[in-house]
PDB file of C-alpha atoms in Angstrom:
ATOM      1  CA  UNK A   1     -15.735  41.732  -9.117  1.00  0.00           C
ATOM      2  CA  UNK A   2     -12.314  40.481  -8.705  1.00  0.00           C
ATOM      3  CA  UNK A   3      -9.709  43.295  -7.846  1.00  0.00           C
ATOM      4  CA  UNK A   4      -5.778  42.007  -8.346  1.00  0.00           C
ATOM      5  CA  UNK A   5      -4.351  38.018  -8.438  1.00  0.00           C
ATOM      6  CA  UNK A   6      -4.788  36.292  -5.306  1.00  0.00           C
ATOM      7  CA  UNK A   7      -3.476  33.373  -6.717  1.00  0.00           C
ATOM      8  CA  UNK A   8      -0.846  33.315  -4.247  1.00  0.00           C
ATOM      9  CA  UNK A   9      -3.374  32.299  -1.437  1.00  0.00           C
ATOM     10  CA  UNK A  10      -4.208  29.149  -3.874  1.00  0.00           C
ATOM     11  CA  UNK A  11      -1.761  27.163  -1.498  1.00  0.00           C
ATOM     12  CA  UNK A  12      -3.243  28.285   1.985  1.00  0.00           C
ATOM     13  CA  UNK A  13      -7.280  28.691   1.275  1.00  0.00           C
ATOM     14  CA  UNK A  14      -9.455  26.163   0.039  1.00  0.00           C
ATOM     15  CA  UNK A  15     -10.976  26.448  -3.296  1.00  0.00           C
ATOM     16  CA  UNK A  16     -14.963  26.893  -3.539  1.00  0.00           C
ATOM     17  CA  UNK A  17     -16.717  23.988  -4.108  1.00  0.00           C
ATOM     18  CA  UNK A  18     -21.383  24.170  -5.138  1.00  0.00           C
ATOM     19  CA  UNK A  19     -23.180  25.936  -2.070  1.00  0.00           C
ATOM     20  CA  UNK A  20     -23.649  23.649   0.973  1.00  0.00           C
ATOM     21  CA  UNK A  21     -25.095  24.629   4.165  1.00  0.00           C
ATOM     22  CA  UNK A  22     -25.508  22.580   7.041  1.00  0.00           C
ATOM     23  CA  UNK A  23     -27.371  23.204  10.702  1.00  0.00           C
ATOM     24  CA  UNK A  24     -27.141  21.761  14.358  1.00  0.00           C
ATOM     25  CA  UNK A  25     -28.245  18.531  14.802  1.00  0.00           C
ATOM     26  CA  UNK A  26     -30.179  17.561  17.735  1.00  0.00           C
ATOM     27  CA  UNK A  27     -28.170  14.721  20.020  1.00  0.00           C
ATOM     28  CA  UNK A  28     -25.298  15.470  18.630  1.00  0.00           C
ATOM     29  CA  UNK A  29     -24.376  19.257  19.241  1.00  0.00           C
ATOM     30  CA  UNK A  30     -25.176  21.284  22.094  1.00  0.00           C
ATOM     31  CA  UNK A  31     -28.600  22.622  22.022  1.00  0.00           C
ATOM     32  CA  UNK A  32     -29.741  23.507  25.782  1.00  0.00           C
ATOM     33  CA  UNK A  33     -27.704  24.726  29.061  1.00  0.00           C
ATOM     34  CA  UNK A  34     -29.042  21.118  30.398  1.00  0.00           C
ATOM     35  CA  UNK A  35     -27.412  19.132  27.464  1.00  0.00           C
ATOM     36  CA  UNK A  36     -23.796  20.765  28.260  1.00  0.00           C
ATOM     37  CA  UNK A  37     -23.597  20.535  31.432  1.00  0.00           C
ATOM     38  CA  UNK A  38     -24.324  16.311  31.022  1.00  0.00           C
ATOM     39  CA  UNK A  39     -22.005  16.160  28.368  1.00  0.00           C
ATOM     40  CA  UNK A  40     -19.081  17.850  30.710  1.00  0.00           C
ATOM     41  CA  UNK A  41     -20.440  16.358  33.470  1.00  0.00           C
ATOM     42  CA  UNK A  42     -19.461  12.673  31.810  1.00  0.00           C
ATOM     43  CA  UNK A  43     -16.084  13.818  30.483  1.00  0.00           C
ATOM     44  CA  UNK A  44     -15.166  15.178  33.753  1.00  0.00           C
ATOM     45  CA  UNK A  45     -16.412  11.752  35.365  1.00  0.00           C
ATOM     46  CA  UNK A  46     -14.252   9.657  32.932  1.00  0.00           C
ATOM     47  CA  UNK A  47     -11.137  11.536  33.559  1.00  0.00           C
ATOM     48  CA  UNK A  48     -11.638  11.742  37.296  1.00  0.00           C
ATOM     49  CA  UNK A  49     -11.977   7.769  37.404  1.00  0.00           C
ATOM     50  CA  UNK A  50      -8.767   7.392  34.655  1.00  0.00           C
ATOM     51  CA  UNK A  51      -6.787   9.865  37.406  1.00  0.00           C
ATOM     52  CA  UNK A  52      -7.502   7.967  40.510  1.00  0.00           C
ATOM     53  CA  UNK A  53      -6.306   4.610  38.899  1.00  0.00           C
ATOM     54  CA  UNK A  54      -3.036   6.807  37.914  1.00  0.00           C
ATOM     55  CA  UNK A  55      -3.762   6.675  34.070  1.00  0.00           C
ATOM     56  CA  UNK A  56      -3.280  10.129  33.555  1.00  0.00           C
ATOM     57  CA  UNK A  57       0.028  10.637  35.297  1.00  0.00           C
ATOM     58  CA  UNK A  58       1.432   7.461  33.736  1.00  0.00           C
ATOM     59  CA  UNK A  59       0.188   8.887  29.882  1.00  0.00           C
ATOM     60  CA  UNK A  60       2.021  12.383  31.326  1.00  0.00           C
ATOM     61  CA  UNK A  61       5.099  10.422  32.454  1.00  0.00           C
ATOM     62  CA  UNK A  62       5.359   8.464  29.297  1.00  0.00           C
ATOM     63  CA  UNK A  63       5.555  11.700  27.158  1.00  0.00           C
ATOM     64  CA  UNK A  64       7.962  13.328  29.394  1.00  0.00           C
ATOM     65  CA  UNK A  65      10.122  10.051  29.066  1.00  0.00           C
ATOM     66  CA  UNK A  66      10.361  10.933  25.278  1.00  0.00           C
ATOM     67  CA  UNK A  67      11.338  14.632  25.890  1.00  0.00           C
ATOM     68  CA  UNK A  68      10.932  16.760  29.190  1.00  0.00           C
ATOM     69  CA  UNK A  69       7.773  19.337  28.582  1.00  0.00           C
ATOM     70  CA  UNK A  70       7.944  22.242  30.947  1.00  0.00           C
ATOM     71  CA  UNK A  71       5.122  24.133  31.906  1.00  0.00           C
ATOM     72  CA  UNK A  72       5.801  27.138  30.149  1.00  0.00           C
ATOM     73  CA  UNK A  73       7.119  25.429  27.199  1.00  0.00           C
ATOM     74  CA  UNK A  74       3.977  23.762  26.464  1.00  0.00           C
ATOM     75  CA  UNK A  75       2.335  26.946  27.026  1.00  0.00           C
ATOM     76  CA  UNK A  76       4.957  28.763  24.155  1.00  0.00           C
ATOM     77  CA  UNK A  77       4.492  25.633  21.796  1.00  0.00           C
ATOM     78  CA  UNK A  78       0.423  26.563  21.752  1.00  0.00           C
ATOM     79  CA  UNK A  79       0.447  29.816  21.715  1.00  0.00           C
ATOM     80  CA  UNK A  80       2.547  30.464  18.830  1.00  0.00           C
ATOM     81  CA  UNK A  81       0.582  27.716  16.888  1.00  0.00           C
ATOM     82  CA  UNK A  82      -2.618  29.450  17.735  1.00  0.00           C
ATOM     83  CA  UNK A  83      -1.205  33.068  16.579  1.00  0.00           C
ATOM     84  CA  UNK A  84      -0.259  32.101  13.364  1.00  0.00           C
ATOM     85  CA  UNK A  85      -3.603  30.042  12.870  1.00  0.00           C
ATOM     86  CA  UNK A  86      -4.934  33.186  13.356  1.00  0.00           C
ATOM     87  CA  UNK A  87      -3.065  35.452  10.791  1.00  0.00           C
ATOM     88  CA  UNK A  88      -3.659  32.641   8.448  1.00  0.00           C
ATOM     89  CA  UNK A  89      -7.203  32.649   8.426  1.00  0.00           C
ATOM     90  CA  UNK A  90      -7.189  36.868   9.090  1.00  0.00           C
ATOM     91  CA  UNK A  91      -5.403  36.757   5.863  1.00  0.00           C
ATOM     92  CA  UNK A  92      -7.993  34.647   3.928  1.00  0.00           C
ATOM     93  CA  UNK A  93     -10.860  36.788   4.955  1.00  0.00           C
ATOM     94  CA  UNK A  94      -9.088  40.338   3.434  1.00  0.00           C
ATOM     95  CA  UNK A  95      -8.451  38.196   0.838  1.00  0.00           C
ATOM     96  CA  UNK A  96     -11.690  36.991  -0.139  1.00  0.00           C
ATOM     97  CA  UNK A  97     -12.860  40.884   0.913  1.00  0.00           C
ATOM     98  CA  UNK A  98     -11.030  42.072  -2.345  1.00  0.00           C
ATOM     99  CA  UNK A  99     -11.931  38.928  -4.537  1.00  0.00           C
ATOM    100  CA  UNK A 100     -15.377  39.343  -3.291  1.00  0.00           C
ATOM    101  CA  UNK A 101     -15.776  42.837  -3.108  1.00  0.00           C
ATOM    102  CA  UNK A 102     -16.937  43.285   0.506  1.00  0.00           C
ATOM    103  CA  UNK A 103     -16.045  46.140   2.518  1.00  0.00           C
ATOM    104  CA  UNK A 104     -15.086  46.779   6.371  1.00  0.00           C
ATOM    105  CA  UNK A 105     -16.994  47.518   8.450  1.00  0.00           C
ATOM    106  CA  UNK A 106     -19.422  44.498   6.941  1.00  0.00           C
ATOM    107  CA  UNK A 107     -18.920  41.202   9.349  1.00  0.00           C
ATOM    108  CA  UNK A 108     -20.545  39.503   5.868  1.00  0.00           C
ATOM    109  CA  UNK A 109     -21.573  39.874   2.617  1.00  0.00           C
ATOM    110  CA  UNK A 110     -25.099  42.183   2.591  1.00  0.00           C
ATOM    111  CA  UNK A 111     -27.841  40.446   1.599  1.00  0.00           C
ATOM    112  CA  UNK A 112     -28.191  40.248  -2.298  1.00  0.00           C
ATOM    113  CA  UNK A 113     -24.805  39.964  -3.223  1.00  0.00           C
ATOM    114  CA  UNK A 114     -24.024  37.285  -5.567  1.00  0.00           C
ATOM    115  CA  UNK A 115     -21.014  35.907  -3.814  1.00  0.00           C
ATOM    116  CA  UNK A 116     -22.887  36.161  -0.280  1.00  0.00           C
ATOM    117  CA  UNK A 117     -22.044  32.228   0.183  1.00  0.00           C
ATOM    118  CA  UNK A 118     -18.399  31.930  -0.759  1.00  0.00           C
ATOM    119  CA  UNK A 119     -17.305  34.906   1.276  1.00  0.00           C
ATOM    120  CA  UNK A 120     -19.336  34.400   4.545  1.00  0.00           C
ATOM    121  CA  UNK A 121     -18.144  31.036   4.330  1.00  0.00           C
ATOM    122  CA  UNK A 122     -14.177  32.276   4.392  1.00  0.00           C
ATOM    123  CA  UNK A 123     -15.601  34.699   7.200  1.00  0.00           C
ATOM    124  CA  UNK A 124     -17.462  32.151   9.139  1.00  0.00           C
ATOM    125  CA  UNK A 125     -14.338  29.505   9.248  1.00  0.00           C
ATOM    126  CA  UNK A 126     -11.898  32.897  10.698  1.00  0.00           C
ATOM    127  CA  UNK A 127     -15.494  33.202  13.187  1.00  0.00           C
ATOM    128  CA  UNK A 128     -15.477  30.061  14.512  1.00  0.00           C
ATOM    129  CA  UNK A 129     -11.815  29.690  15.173  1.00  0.00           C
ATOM    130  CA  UNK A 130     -12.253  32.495  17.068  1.00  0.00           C
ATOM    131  CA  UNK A 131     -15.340  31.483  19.678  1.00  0.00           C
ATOM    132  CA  UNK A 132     -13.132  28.875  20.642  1.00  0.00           C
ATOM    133  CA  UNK A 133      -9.496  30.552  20.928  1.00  0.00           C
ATOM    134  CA  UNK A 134     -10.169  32.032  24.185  1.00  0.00           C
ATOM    135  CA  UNK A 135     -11.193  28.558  25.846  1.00  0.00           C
ATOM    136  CA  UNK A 136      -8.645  26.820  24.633  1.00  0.00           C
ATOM    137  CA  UNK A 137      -5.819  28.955  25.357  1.00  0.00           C
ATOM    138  CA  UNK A 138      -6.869  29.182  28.808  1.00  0.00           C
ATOM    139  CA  UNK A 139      -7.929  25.059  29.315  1.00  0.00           C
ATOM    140  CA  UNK A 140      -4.117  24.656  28.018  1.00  0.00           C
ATOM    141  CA  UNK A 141      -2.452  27.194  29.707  1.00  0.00           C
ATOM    142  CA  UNK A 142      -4.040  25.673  33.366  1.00  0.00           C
ATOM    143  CA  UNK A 143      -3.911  22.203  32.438  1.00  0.00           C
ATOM    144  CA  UNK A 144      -0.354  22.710  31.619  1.00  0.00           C
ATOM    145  CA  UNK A 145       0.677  23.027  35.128  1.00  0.00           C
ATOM    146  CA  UNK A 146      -0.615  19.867  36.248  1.00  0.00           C
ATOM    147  CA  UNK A 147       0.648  17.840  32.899  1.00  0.00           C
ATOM    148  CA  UNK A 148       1.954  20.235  30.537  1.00  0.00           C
ATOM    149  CA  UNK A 149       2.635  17.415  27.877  1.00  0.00           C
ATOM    150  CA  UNK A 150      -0.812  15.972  27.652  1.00  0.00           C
ATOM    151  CA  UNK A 151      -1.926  19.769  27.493  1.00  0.00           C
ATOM    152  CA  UNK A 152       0.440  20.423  24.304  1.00  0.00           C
ATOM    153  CA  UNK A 153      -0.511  17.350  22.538  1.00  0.00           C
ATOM    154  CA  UNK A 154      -4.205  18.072  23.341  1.00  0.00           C
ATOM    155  CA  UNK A 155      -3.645  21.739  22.290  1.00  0.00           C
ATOM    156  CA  UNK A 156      -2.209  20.942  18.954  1.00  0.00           C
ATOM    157  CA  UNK A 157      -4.785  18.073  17.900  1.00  0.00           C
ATOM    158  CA  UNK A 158      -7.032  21.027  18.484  1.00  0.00           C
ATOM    159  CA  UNK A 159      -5.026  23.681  16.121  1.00  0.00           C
ATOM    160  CA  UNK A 160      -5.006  21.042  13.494  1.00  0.00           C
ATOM    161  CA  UNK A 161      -8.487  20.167  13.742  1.00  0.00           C
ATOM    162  CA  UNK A 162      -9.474  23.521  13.221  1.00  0.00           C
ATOM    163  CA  UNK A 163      -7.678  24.199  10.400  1.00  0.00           C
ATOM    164  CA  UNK A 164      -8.854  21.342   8.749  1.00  0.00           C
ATOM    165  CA  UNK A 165     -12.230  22.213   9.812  1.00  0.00           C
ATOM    166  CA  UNK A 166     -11.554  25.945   8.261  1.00  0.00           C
ATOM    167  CA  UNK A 167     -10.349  24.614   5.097  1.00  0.00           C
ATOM    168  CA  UNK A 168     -13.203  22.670   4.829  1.00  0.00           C
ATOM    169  CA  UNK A 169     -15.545  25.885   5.725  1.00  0.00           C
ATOM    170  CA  UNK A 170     -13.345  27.753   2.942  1.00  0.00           C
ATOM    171  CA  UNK A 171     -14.815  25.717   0.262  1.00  0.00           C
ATOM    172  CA  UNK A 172     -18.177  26.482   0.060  1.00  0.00           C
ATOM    173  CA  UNK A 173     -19.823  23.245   1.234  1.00  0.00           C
ATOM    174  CA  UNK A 174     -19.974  23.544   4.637  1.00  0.00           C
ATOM    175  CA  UNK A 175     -20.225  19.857   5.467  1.00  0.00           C
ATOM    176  CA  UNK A 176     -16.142  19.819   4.447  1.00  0.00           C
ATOM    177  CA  UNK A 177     -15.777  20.918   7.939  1.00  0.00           C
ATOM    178  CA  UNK A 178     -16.585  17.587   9.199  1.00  0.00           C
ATOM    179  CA  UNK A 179     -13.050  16.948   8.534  1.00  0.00           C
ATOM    180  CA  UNK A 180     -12.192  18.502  11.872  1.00  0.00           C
ATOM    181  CA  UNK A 181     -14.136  16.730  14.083  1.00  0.00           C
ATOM    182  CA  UNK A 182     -11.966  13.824  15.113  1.00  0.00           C
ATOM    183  CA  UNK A 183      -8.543  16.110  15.946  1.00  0.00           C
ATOM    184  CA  UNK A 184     -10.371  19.003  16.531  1.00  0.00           C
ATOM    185  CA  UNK A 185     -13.105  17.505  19.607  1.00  0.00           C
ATOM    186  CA  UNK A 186     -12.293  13.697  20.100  1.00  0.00           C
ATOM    187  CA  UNK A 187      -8.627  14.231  20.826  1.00  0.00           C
ATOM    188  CA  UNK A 188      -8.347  17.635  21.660  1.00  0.00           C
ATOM    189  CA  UNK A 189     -11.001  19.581  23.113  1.00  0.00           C
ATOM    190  CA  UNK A 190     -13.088  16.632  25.222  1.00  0.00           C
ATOM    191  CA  UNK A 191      -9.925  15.937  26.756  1.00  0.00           C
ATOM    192  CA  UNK A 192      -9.025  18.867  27.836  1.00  0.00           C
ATOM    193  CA  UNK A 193     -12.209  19.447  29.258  1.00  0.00           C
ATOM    194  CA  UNK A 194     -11.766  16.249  31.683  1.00  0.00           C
ATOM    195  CA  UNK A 195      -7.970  17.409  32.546  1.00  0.00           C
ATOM    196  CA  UNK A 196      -9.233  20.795  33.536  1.00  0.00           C
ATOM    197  CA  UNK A 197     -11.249  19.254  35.915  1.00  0.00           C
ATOM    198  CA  UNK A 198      -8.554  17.154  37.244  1.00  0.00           C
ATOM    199  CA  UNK A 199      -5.916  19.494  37.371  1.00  0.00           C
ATOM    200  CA  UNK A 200      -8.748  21.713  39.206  1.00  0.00           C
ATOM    201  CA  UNK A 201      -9.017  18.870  41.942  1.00  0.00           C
ATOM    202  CA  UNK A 202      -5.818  18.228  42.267  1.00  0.00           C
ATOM    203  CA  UNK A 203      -4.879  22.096  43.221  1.00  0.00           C
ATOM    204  CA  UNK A 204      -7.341  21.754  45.625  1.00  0.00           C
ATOM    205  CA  UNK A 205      -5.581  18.881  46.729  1.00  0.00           C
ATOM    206  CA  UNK A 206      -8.965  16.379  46.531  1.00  0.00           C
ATOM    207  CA  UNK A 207      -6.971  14.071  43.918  1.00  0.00           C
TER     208      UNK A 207
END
């Protein structure tokens, strides 16, 4: 049951597309407490070796030679982008509550309902946007006081990505969210994880 025209969100939420689930594969997301700690455990080794041969602060030097970053600045840059993310995607779920008929306080659709795939699809993309907002707010608010412009450009491949990777939840087949991947993990979040640890090591004054 459709209540009103949310045409108007035409622009900003993906249209559904035939049902299409996907699930973790093995190898090549996290499935054990062992398998994440190796996988960090080889980012932060990558990053530590590109720091001690000065990599890093010549990649941090070379964006504040196109425009000085500050600290807080970066800081201000992500955490605006993140906030309206966030109303964005808030807005698409109460949205697709009234096209889909699903009430508060239901996280998703009960079980029977006959748009139980579309909606806790629009749900699950606002979901997962969220598990991650806390750790990347915090890797780029720390990071940014080692090398606040590598932390903005890392924090913003990482906005992108999810978005893209939300749209892609939005429209039904949740394979779409592949779309993500590269900004979302390859240039934003895996780096960030290895310039934590360096910034970490260098406030300890071991780098």
């Amino acid at each position: 049951r459709v209540h009103g025209d949310l045409s108007h969100f035409s622009l900003f939420m993906s249209q559904p597309e035939p049902k299409g689930t996907a699930k973790p594969v093995e190898g090549r997301n996290p499935t054990s407490l062992m398998g994440t700690l190796v996988f960090r455990a080889v980012f932060w080794s990558v990053f530590i070796t590109l720091q001690v041969f000065g990599l890093l602060d010549r990649a941090e030097g070379a964006i504040q030679g196109v425009r000085p970053i500050p600290t807080l600045g970066a800081i201000g840059v992500v955490l605006i982008a993140v906030s309206f993310v966030n109303a964005w995607l808030s807005a698409c779920v109460n949205a697709a509550r009234i096209k889909y008929d699903v009430a508060w306080p239901n996280l998703y659709a009960p079980h029977g309902h006959k748009d139980k795939h579309a909606f806790d699809c629009i749900q699950r993309a606002h979901q997962a946007y969220l598990e991650g907002l806390f750790e990347l707010v915090s890797a780029v608010s720390f990071t940014a006081t080692v090398f606040p412009g590598l932390a903005l450009c890392c924090g913003l491949f990482m906005v992108v990505g999810r978005v893209l990777f939300a749209r892609g939840y939005q429209t039904g087949n949740v394979k779409n969210k592949e779309a993500g991947v590269l900004p979302t993990y390859i240039l934003g979040y895996f780096p960030l994880l290895g310039l934590v640890m360096v910034s970490t090591l260098r406030h300890l004054s071991v780098l």
